[in-house]
Amino acid sequence: MISKQTIDKIFSTIRVEEIVGEYVQLKRAGSNYKGLSPFHDEKTPSFVVSAAKQIWKDFSTGKGGTAISFLMEIENFTYPEALRHAAKKYGIEIEEDQREFSEEAKNAQSERDILYKIHEVANDYYQNFLWEVEEGKAIGLSYFKERELRDDIIKKFQLGYSPEKKNAFTEFAIDKGYSKEILEKSGLSIFPENAPNGIDRFRERVIFPIHSFSGRVLGFGARILKNNVKTAKYLNSPETEIYHKSNVLYGLNQSKQAISRKNVCLLVEGYMDVISLHMSGIENVVASSGTSLTTEQIKLIKRLTENVTILFDGDNAGIKASFRSIDMLLTEGMNIRVLLFPDGDDPDSFARKHPQEYVEKFIENEALDFIDFKAEILLKEVGNDPIKKAEAIRDIVKSVGFVQNALKREVYLKEVSNKFGLSEQSLFNELDVQRQVTQNHNQHVQQQKEQVAAPPKMEIVPLDEEKSDPFLFEVLFMENKLVDHMLMFGDIVLKRKDDQNGEYQITVIEEILHHFEEEQYQFLIKGNEIIVNQVREGIQNDELRSGNFFLTFMEEEITTKVVDALIPLDDLENWASRNIYPPNYGDKIGEQVKGDVLLHKYRYIDYLITVTAKELDGADETKYYELIKKITLLKQASIQLSNIIEYSPIKGIYVNRKR
């Protein structure tokens, strides 16, 4: 188990804006950063990062926390995995608590954890075989050298080699203690009936490990080097619990910083395209790696940039692939340019032929926006045939229809109008037709899905207890508000006067805690009870535990509560940019605490009256009169409090209060 000293060092060193910034395009908004949620489709940013408080909040999903909890959410890390990832990023050495480690070692690992581990083991094995074993050097390393790859590039992408022996890695992994079942589930080994000892899936191939956004090995691509073998040239890992090819982009881990820095992503098809461009110094590049571009892959790119330049081969297959990709990218709100290399060239060969500056200038100067690109390709063989020309224009307008932003859509149609000398109205009419066709098609597909799907089960939706009971709702609201004050302003010292008009000082935490204890208040929300108990324990140890203390808690209910308190909804707005300077929440915290304590007491008494009244049904005579007496006393207290806080329970509003 990671020692507490190491955990404290990690939390004090890491920067939430840097870690989150690797996954989300963040823009400065006053003292905070804002971006689009990585957990939810949205067009208006609702994701806030506070560099001052070192926390994040996603208002679209309600999630929030620290840099560590973000890694756990986005990468599906366990708590220790997230800590280790952050430690590695910031060069922090991990210290293990040996006394606890032996206990931790007894816990059974989940299958998912084992799958990640076996892929790490395989990746090390393939790399070691490439560099250290004669067969690997003679075959695998020689191949990469023939492709003119430098040693640093081979190591950067962790390229490897799987030996000729049919079950070399399988034997190695079993000797390490991995089961046949996990090897088969990982896709690294196959166990047919005629080969009970197993067969290596990637035997006698050079290996391209496929990494997650954060750098974990998820699977492999492998290329066979023999030409006379009747088998697929490239072989990929099968779908597993940790590897879904439609959710992964090859090279993204190595390229994400360059993509973010240059604010443009170059999209290519193959592993070697990515590697060769990196070797030439162009690092903002990823590959769809043998699969048609998917929505999930586009969303990965969109975390870093909205600008994409497609670099595909100039053959017919490359052109068709670029057409499919254009419409998908436009649907996701991306800005697109397209470049097809000269016949006989692909990004790999072109990058190896020319120096970096030449390649960069070629991409910059020759890449076309999608309208010019489609026009050039579609009109190439049209000649003077007006029917074919109309079809080509219709195809371009169809792509414009995928643009989600109305202003961009109109600008693109104006460009088409100018390019072909057509009226804007006729193009808008055609666009409406195209969109109606697409809508009808989508409805038809949806209807087919609904017919195939099993009929939904009747579900009884429980009533929202809080909102159905206004007394409960009000007391919960005030309970939350007081705990929020403790989290946000707990260490602020308030000046108060006692009954004899003598002055004394007390912190926000102590004043609210005194109120809860005086009322012998029974918390209605478990998370609030945990927080207040921790605060109470802190005071016993001469320690004030406010918001930041709870951020390292790994209970989602607690961290969400703390982040909600520390990043209020107002933080979404950068009012100063509009020369609006509203009062800061907490400017008059002394008055707020005093008023909210009284209001909570008032609401709690009303709630107790309703709870006690319910006990009257079925009570015997003695119990009945005891309950009536209790209700009478509670109502008297309620009237006294309403006078103090100047609240009318009949009108439901504050009256005669000086503002």
XYZ file of C-alpha atoms in Angstrom:
659
model
C 0.000 0.000 0.000
C 1.234 3.506 -0.824
C 2.439 5.269 2.305
C 0.559 8.273 3.688
C 3.693 10.435 3.303
C 3.752 9.634 -0.425
C 0.026 10.341 -0.805
C 0.452 13.701 0.934
C 3.396 14.517 -1.345
C 1.384 13.598 -4.452
C -1.552 15.802 -3.436
C 0.732 18.724 -2.589
C 2.643 18.462 -5.908
C 0.102 17.693 -8.617
C -1.821 20.441 -10.416
C -5.441 19.719 -11.272
C -5.425 22.108 -14.248
C -2.437 20.248 -15.766
C -3.878 16.763 -15.302
C -7.377 17.699 -16.449
C -5.852 19.792 -19.266
C -4.508 16.611 -20.872
C -8.080 15.428 -21.408
C -10.141 18.622 -21.725
C -9.585 21.837 -23.691
C -9.531 24.382 -20.884
C -9.904 28.124 -21.378
C -9.282 30.758 -18.745
C -12.510 32.200 -17.287
C -11.663 34.692 -14.556
C -9.861 32.866 -11.765
C -11.067 29.485 -13.058
C -10.817 27.399 -16.233
C -13.787 26.185 -18.266
C -14.273 23.481 -20.875
C -16.717 20.980 -22.352
C -17.591 18.031 -20.153
C -15.607 14.865 -21.014
C -18.408 12.788 -19.479
C -21.409 14.232 -21.295
C -22.220 15.591 -24.773
C -22.704 19.342 -24.621
C -22.171 22.463 -26.693
C -21.976 25.015 -23.851
C -19.104 24.523 -21.368
C -20.256 23.373 -17.931
C -16.962 21.909 -16.717
C -15.056 24.136 -14.254
C -11.540 23.738 -12.866
C -10.402 25.834 -9.922
C -6.607 26.157 -9.854
C -6.790 28.015 -6.533
C -8.798 25.281 -4.821
C -7.272 22.419 -6.852
C -10.636 20.859 -7.652
C -12.957 20.391 -10.638
C -16.726 20.330 -11.063
C -18.813 19.026 -13.962
C -22.188 20.753 -13.663
C -23.704 18.662 -16.492
C -23.308 15.374 -14.596
C -22.855 16.565 -11.001
C -19.432 14.904 -10.749
C -16.485 16.657 -9.124
C -13.370 16.203 -7.020
C -9.593 16.376 -7.118
C -7.093 15.554 -9.860
C -6.914 12.004 -8.483
C -10.676 11.493 -8.551
C -10.700 12.869 -12.130
C -8.189 10.218 -13.201
C -10.298 7.560 -11.500
C -13.394 8.789 -13.349
C -11.918 9.312 -16.812
C -9.521 6.346 -16.916
C -11.429 3.942 -14.671
C -8.363 3.784 -12.410
C -8.492 2.434 -8.905
C -7.338 4.864 -6.203
C -3.794 3.372 -6.052
C -3.553 3.325 -9.871
C -4.504 7.004 -10.066
C -1.927 7.868 -7.393
C 0.800 5.910 -9.206
C -0.075 7.545 -12.537
C 0.125 11.035 -10.991
C 3.354 10.167 -9.160
C 4.956 8.980 -12.403
C 3.889 12.161 -14.229
C 5.467 14.396 -11.563
C 8.521 12.234 -10.875
C 7.498 11.321 -7.322
C 8.994 8.131 -5.924
C 6.404 5.767 -4.476
C 7.068 4.534 -0.946
C 5.206 1.421 0.159
C 3.976 0.846 3.689
C 5.273 -2.701 4.095
C 3.186 -3.486 7.154
C 0.023 -2.820 5.211
C 1.288 -4.061 1.857
C 1.380 -7.693 2.950
C -2.288 -7.365 3.931
C -3.135 -5.690 0.639
C -1.374 -8.440 -1.268
C -3.831 -10.940 0.152
C -6.750 -9.231 -1.552
C -7.788 -10.874 -4.797
C -7.142 -8.748 -7.886
C -10.011 -8.042 -10.194
C -9.962 -9.559 -13.653
C -9.686 -6.096 -15.165
C -6.547 -5.361 -13.126
C -5.022 -8.668 -14.217
C -5.758 -7.878 -17.872
C -3.900 -4.584 -17.558
C -1.008 -6.347 -15.848
C -0.679 -9.157 -18.409
C -0.544 -6.549 -21.187
C 2.278 -4.748 -19.360
C 4.109 -8.070 -19.008
C 3.604 -8.830 -22.712
C 4.763 -5.352 -23.745
C 7.981 -5.719 -21.737
C 8.495 -9.221 -23.147
C 8.138 -8.120 -26.794
C 10.434 -5.108 -26.311
C 13.056 -7.161 -24.528
C 12.970 -9.778 -27.293
C 13.489 -7.069 -29.934
C 16.543 -5.515 -28.240
C 18.161 -8.371 -26.322
C 17.529 -11.651 -28.200
C 19.376 -12.499 -31.387
C 16.224 -13.548 -33.285
C 14.510 -10.290 -32.370
C 17.503 -8.176 -33.414
C 18.025 -10.089 -36.669
C 14.389 -9.976 -37.780
C 12.321 -7.395 -35.883
C 14.947 -4.703 -35.279
C 16.293 -5.130 -38.808
C 12.799 -4.499 -40.205
C 12.434 -1.251 -38.255
C 15.909 -0.172 -39.342
C 14.938 -0.855 -42.977
C 11.994 1.487 -42.393
C 14.642 4.028 -41.275
C 13.338 4.277 -37.711
C 15.741 5.668 -35.114
C 16.321 3.896 -31.806
C 14.660 6.697 -29.823
C 11.489 6.450 -31.937
C 11.357 2.650 -31.583
C 11.607 3.068 -27.816
C 9.162 5.991 -27.715
C 6.423 3.835 -29.259
C 7.622 0.725 -27.353
C 7.831 -1.378 -30.522
C 8.676 -5.041 -30.102
C 8.888 -8.480 -31.684
C 7.117 -11.787 -31.001
C 9.350 -14.828 -31.689
C 8.843 -17.639 -34.192
C 8.277 -20.339 -31.539
C 4.532 -20.857 -31.523
C 3.953 -20.560 -27.760
C 7.027 -18.687 -26.502
C 5.114 -15.922 -24.721
C 2.366 -18.275 -23.509
C 4.966 -20.453 -21.749
C 6.638 -17.346 -20.304
C 3.346 -15.979 -18.923
C 2.255 -19.320 -17.428
C 5.657 -19.612 -15.706
C 4.944 -16.137 -14.255
C 1.743 -17.496 -12.709
C -0.874 -16.287 -15.218
C -3.681 -18.715 -15.985
C -4.642 -20.051 -19.398
C -8.064 -18.480 -18.873
C -6.682 -14.948 -18.457
C -4.284 -15.402 -21.397
C -7.196 -16.424 -23.595
C -9.392 -13.549 -22.360
C -6.570 -11.080 -23.057
C -6.352 -12.300 -26.658
C -2.594 -12.811 -26.311
C -2.874 -16.594 -26.519
C -5.149 -19.091 -28.236
C -5.851 -22.588 -26.913
C -7.333 -24.747 -29.714
C -8.114 -28.438 -29.127
C -5.078 -29.565 -31.131
C -2.685 -27.299 -29.175
C -3.459 -27.595 -25.426
C -0.224 -25.775 -24.529
C -1.425 -22.712 -26.397
C -0.364 -20.625 -29.396
C 0.850 -17.012 -29.329
C -1.592 -14.884 -31.325
C 1.170 -12.534 -32.556
C 3.994 -15.043 -33.123
C 6.636 -14.093 -35.682
C 5.412 -10.497 -36.049
C 6.658 -7.020 -35.169
C 4.566 -5.516 -32.391
C 2.871 -2.104 -32.067
C 1.413 -1.640 -28.558
C -1.830 0.344 -28.412
C -2.012 2.708 -25.437
C -4.852 4.422 -23.633
C -5.015 8.201 -23.314
C -3.009 7.938 -20.081
C -0.460 5.459 -21.424
C -1.663 2.039 -20.255
C -1.251 -0.796 -22.762
C -4.699 -1.958 -23.890
C -3.842 -4.239 -26.798
C -1.476 -4.769 -29.715
C -1.243 -4.460 -33.457
C 1.181 -6.860 -35.157
C 2.617 -7.010 -38.695
C 3.862 -10.193 -40.306
C 7.152 -9.868 -42.190
C 6.993 -12.893 -44.505
C 5.472 -12.287 -47.921
C 4.725 -15.895 -48.853
C 2.370 -16.643 -45.980
C -1.387 -16.688 -46.570
C -2.472 -14.689 -43.556
C -3.491 -11.154 -42.708
C -0.681 -8.626 -43.031
C -1.807 -6.854 -39.833
C -3.371 -8.582 -36.850
C -4.968 -6.718 -33.936
C -5.961 -7.706 -30.427
C -9.578 -8.862 -30.182
C -12.138 -6.894 -28.193
C -11.594 -7.428 -24.465
C -12.840 -5.916 -21.231
C -10.111 -3.249 -21.466
C -9.706 -2.887 -25.264
C -12.437 -1.562 -27.552
C -10.868 -0.518 -30.846
C -13.625 2.000 -31.628
C -12.693 3.908 -28.436
C -8.939 4.118 -29.066
C -6.691 6.207 -31.319
C -3.178 4.976 -32.022
C -0.507 7.458 -30.943
C -2.819 9.657 -28.854
C -0.806 9.130 -25.679
C 2.420 10.200 -27.430
C 0.749 13.049 -29.343
C -1.759 14.644 -26.954
C 0.524 17.439 -25.723
C 1.518 18.455 -29.272
C -2.134 18.380 -30.410
C -3.146 20.629 -27.523
C -0.178 22.965 -28.060
C -0.666 23.338 -31.840
C -4.466 23.272 -31.573
C -4.801 20.960 -34.565
C -4.812 17.176 -34.943
C -3.497 15.382 -38.026
C -5.564 12.250 -38.653
C -3.943 9.355 -40.547
C -4.765 5.688 -41.148
C -1.861 3.499 -40.027
C 0.668 2.905 -37.264
C 3.662 3.696 -39.467
C 2.072 6.954 -40.645
C 2.031 8.160 -37.033
C 5.533 6.901 -36.257
C 7.160 8.353 -39.402
C 5.604 11.776 -38.840
C 6.851 11.735 -35.244
C 10.332 10.860 -36.480
C 10.246 13.838 -38.849
C 9.352 16.094 -35.893
C 5.595 16.350 -36.536
C 4.002 15.003 -33.362
C 0.372 16.232 -33.417
C -0.861 13.110 -35.218
C -3.059 10.077 -34.455
C -4.372 7.092 -36.430
C -7.742 5.385 -36.514
C -5.623 2.199 -36.736
C -7.397 -0.113 -39.119
C -10.970 0.844 -38.254
C -13.362 3.363 -39.746
C -13.409 6.559 -37.735
C -15.946 6.416 -34.896
C -17.821 9.022 -32.856
C -15.969 7.902 -29.716
C -12.597 8.500 -31.422
C -13.673 11.976 -32.547
C -14.674 12.843 -28.991
C -11.182 11.865 -27.819
C -9.704 14.375 -30.279
C -12.259 17.022 -29.316
C -10.958 16.978 -25.746
C -7.763 18.531 -27.120
C -8.791 20.504 -30.217
C -11.684 21.175 -32.579
C -9.374 21.415 -35.622
C -8.626 18.290 -37.679
C -6.631 17.846 -40.879
C -7.229 14.475 -42.556
C -4.130 13.004 -44.229
C -5.130 9.983 -46.324
C -3.670 8.100 -49.282
C -4.569 9.384 -52.739
C -6.103 6.070 -53.855
C -9.838 5.368 -54.139
C -9.989 3.663 -50.734
C -8.373 6.686 -49.098
C -10.805 9.050 -50.796
C -13.833 7.025 -49.680
C -12.475 6.871 -46.133
C -12.005 10.650 -46.088
C -15.583 11.210 -47.307
C -16.981 9.069 -44.475
C -14.784 10.827 -41.932
C -15.760 14.330 -43.107
C -19.456 13.886 -42.357
C -18.789 12.334 -38.952
C -16.376 15.081 -37.949
C -18.799 17.801 -39.053
C -21.564 16.192 -36.987
C -19.362 16.507 -33.885
C -18.703 20.205 -34.543
C -15.115 19.860 -35.800
C -13.357 22.207 -38.239
C -11.960 20.116 -41.089
C -9.303 20.313 -43.759
C -8.322 17.412 -46.012
C -5.096 16.503 -47.795
C -4.570 13.629 -50.195
C -0.918 12.857 -50.945
C 0.323 12.427 -54.536
C -0.270 9.014 -56.142
C 2.061 6.396 -54.735
C 2.626 8.274 -51.477
C 1.108 8.007 -48.040
C 2.023 10.002 -44.897
C 4.660 7.403 -43.980
C 6.537 7.442 -47.314
C 6.111 11.196 -47.788
C 7.506 11.984 -44.333
C 10.533 9.742 -44.956
C 11.254 11.400 -48.317
C 11.188 15.005 -47.154
C 12.476 17.113 -44.218
C 10.139 18.309 -41.471
C 9.804 21.898 -42.713
C 8.855 20.752 -46.220
C 6.234 18.306 -44.909
C 4.728 20.937 -42.572
C 4.516 23.535 -45.351
C 3.046 20.972 -47.762
C 0.288 20.095 -45.273
C -0.390 23.754 -44.520
C -0.486 24.887 -48.149
C -2.094 21.891 -49.852
C -4.807 20.940 -47.353
C -8.250 22.095 -48.521
C -11.412 22.836 -46.593
C -13.956 20.064 -47.062
C -15.989 21.985 -49.672
C -13.015 22.608 -51.985
C -11.795 19.062 -51.404
C -15.091 17.397 -52.265
C -15.577 19.737 -55.221
C -12.133 18.880 -56.619
C -12.693 15.120 -56.264
C -16.347 14.948 -57.348
C -16.081 17.327 -60.299
C -12.906 15.733 -61.671
C -14.799 13.358 -64.002
C -18.057 15.295 -64.424
C -17.055 17.145 -67.591
C -20.019 18.995 -69.074
C -22.672 16.602 -67.798
C -25.140 18.812 -65.871
C -26.792 15.819 -64.131
C -23.487 14.584 -62.725
C -22.560 18.128 -61.721
C -25.869 18.533 -59.869
C -25.268 15.226 -58.074
C -21.779 16.358 -57.057
C -23.140 19.642 -55.644
C -25.916 17.725 -53.870
C -23.246 15.558 -52.209
C -21.397 18.672 -50.988
C -24.612 20.227 -49.645
C -25.358 16.951 -47.874
C -22.061 17.319 -45.969
C -22.916 20.930 -45.083
C -26.117 19.563 -43.568
C -24.055 17.736 -40.943
C -22.718 21.051 -39.604
C -24.487 21.634 -36.279
C -23.800 25.355 -35.879
C -26.369 27.418 -37.853
C -23.965 30.316 -38.500
C -21.231 28.018 -39.826
C -23.795 26.204 -41.967
C -24.866 29.467 -43.613
C -21.264 30.537 -44.243
C -20.515 27.179 -45.907
C -23.594 27.457 -48.137
C -22.537 30.968 -49.196
C -19.147 29.501 -50.131
C -20.832 26.784 -52.236
C -23.049 29.456 -53.819
C -20.046 31.564 -54.821
C -18.048 28.577 -56.023
C -20.718 27.226 -58.379
C -22.656 30.402 -59.190
C -25.886 29.110 -57.673
C -28.474 31.066 -55.716
C -28.320 30.715 -51.971
C -32.051 30.035 -51.834
C -31.785 26.980 -54.099
C -28.986 25.618 -51.899
C -31.007 26.220 -48.726
C -33.946 24.392 -50.344
C -31.693 21.470 -51.230
C -30.295 21.472 -47.697
C -33.837 21.209 -46.280
C -34.545 18.248 -48.575
C -31.315 16.512 -47.547
C -31.998 17.039 -43.857
C -35.562 15.706 -44.234
C -34.241 12.580 -45.981
C -31.703 12.063 -43.195
C -34.370 12.608 -40.529
C -36.742 10.092 -42.165
C -33.917 7.561 -42.422
C -33.010 7.990 -38.756
C -36.661 7.609 -37.727
C -36.946 4.430 -39.795
C -33.807 2.984 -38.221
C -35.094 3.882 -34.754
C -38.458 2.229 -35.439
C -36.717 -0.951 -36.579
C -34.651 -0.979 -33.382
C -37.768 -0.529 -31.271
C -39.543 -3.397 -33.077
C -36.603 -5.735 -32.514
C -36.089 -4.673 -28.908
C -37.961 -6.472 -26.146
C -40.960 -4.581 -24.750
C -39.945 -2.436 -21.817
C -40.908 -3.565 -18.334
C -43.308 -1.444 -16.311
C -41.362 0.437 -13.688
C -42.824 2.084 -10.634
C -41.000 5.344 -10.083
C -40.805 6.152 -6.365
C -41.954 9.569 -5.242
C -39.242 12.101 -4.505
C -39.673 12.020 -0.731
C -37.885 15.310 -0.180
C -40.074 17.351 -2.531
C -43.337 15.591 -1.619
C -42.773 16.642 2.010
C -42.088 20.419 2.086
C -41.090 20.350 5.774
C -38.476 17.660 5.130
C -37.245 19.476 2.025
C -36.763 22.751 3.916
C -34.836 21.207 6.815
C -32.605 19.234 4.403
C -31.900 22.421 2.480
C -30.830 24.271 5.631
C -28.819 21.286 6.931
C -26.868 21.268 3.660
C -26.396 25.030 3.783
C -24.883 24.997 7.277
C -22.490 22.174 6.383
C -21.531 24.124 3.226
C -20.655 27.117 5.452
C -18.415 24.846 7.553
C -16.660 23.561 4.429
C -16.199 26.912 2.689
C -15.676 29.343 5.557
C -14.981 27.070 8.533
C -11.761 28.769 9.663
C -13.093 32.357 9.438
C -13.178 34.014 12.873
C -16.437 35.771 13.799
C -16.799 38.557 16.371
C -19.764 37.959 18.654
C -21.286 39.370 21.865
C -22.588 37.305 24.793
C -25.714 37.949 26.902
C -23.786 40.471 29.031
C -22.674 42.338 25.876
C -19.123 41.067 26.282
C -17.179 40.463 23.066
C -15.762 37.078 22.152
C -14.408 35.378 19.030
C -15.501 32.061 17.509
C -14.868 30.305 14.184
C -17.678 29.499 11.735
C -17.087 25.786 12.365
C -17.372 26.137 16.124
C -20.522 28.280 16.007
C -22.400 25.884 13.696
C -21.126 22.838 15.568
C -22.330 24.392 18.863
C -25.783 24.853 17.282
C -25.994 21.204 16.203
C -24.907 19.974 19.642
C -27.238 22.357 21.522
C -30.220 21.076 19.530
C -29.008 17.460 19.823
C -29.619 17.491 16.097
C -30.025 14.140 14.326
C -28.598 14.496 10.819
C -30.915 13.495 8.000
C -28.123 13.173 5.406
C -25.448 10.543 6.074
C -22.698 12.447 4.264
C -23.285 15.529 6.403
C -23.105 13.420 9.564
C -19.729 11.982 8.463
C -18.368 15.469 7.727
C -19.544 16.934 11.053
C -18.154 13.964 13.012
C -14.795 14.520 11.319
C -14.974 18.235 12.144
C -15.818 17.406 15.773
C -12.865 14.997 15.958
C -10.597 17.694 14.507
C -11.582 20.201 17.199
C -10.815 17.618 19.897
C -7.322 17.431 18.356
C -6.991 21.252 18.105
C -7.444 21.089 14.324
C -9.958 22.964 12.161
C -11.083 20.636 9.372
C -12.762 22.577 6.567
C -13.191 21.944 2.820
C -9.679 21.000 1.694
C -9.325 18.405 4.459
C -12.119 16.312 2.896
C -10.895 16.408 -0.707
C -8.674 13.363 -0.232
C -11.608 11.275 1.028
C -12.414 8.516 -1.440
C -16.126 8.443 -0.613
C -17.924 9.861 -3.650
C -20.780 11.263 -1.535
C -18.283 13.261 0.562
C -16.095 14.600 -2.264
C -19.157 15.560 -4.328
C -20.596 17.424 -1.346
C -17.318 19.273 -0.740
C -16.843 20.231 -4.393
C -20.456 21.444 -4.604
C -19.727 23.726 -1.654
C -16.362 24.965 -2.939
C -17.434 25.547 -6.571
C -20.941 27.067 -6.570
C -22.954 27.289 -9.797
C -22.033 30.988 -10.145
C -18.465 29.934 -10.963
C -19.710 28.909 -14.422
C -20.109 32.599 -15.245
C -17.162 34.930 -15.761
C -19.044 38.067 -14.726
C -15.946 40.279 -14.700
C -15.572 39.804 -18.474
C -18.872 41.683 -18.802
C -17.909 44.357 -16.258
C -20.384 42.903 -13.756
C -19.110 42.578 -10.213
C -21.728 40.899 -7.999
C -21.021 40.528 -4.259
C -18.965 37.474 -3.416
C -20.709 34.626 -1.662
C -19.503 34.820 1.920
C -18.743 38.563 1.998
C -21.083 38.805 5.009
C -20.531 35.338 6.385
C -21.088 36.435 9.991
C -24.637 37.567 9.244
C -25.259 34.579 6.971
C -24.270 32.045 9.620
C -26.296 33.773 12.317
C -29.407 33.926 10.121
C -29.037 30.415 8.727
C -28.589 28.875 12.194
C -31.862 30.486 13.295
C -33.634 29.483 10.087
C -32.395 25.889 10.369
C -33.666 25.780 13.967
C -37.041 27.127 12.783
C -37.307 24.622 9.917
C -36.225 21.751 12.151
C -38.930 22.582 14.718
C -41.574 22.617 11.945
C -40.293 19.249 10.745
C -40.431 17.814 14.294
C -44.041 19.040 14.633
C -45.085 17.129 11.486
C -43.198 13.986 12.576
C -44.733 14.135 16.065
C -48.236 14.723 14.655
C -47.964 11.504 12.649
C -47.381 9.587 15.892
C -50.812 10.647 17.211
C -52.592 8.008 15.124
C -52.851 4.822 17.152
C -51.323 6.325 20.316
C -52.891 5.355 23.662
C -54.404 8.087 25.898
C -51.235 8.693 27.952
C -48.975 8.789 24.905
C -51.502 10.959 23.058
C -51.416 13.733 25.717
C -47.601 13.582 25.879
C -47.435 14.112 22.125
C -49.960 16.990 22.256
C -47.862 18.645 24.980
C -44.697 18.218 22.869
C -46.397 19.694 19.792
C -47.646 22.666 21.835
C -44.140 23.411 23.147
C -42.670 23.081 19.668
C -45.266 25.465 18.233
C -44.508 28.031 20.935
C -40.804 27.790 20.088
C -41.659 28.144 16.384
C -43.645 31.354 17.040
C -40.804 32.816 19.107
C -38.296 32.033 16.359
C -40.529 33.463 13.626
C -40.625 36.733 15.583
C -36.829 36.766 15.942
C -36.171 36.122 12.254
C -39.149 38.253 11.182
C -40.757 35.441 9.212
C -44.472 35.031 8.552
C -45.419 31.330 8.481
C -48.797 32.289 6.998
C -47.514 34.406 4.123
C -44.332 32.337 3.812
C -42.213 35.480 3.442
C -39.978 37.705 5.544
C -41.804 40.843 6.688
C -40.659 44.299 7.801
C -37.011 43.298 7.501
C -34.578 46.128 6.925
C -32.586 45.367 3.815
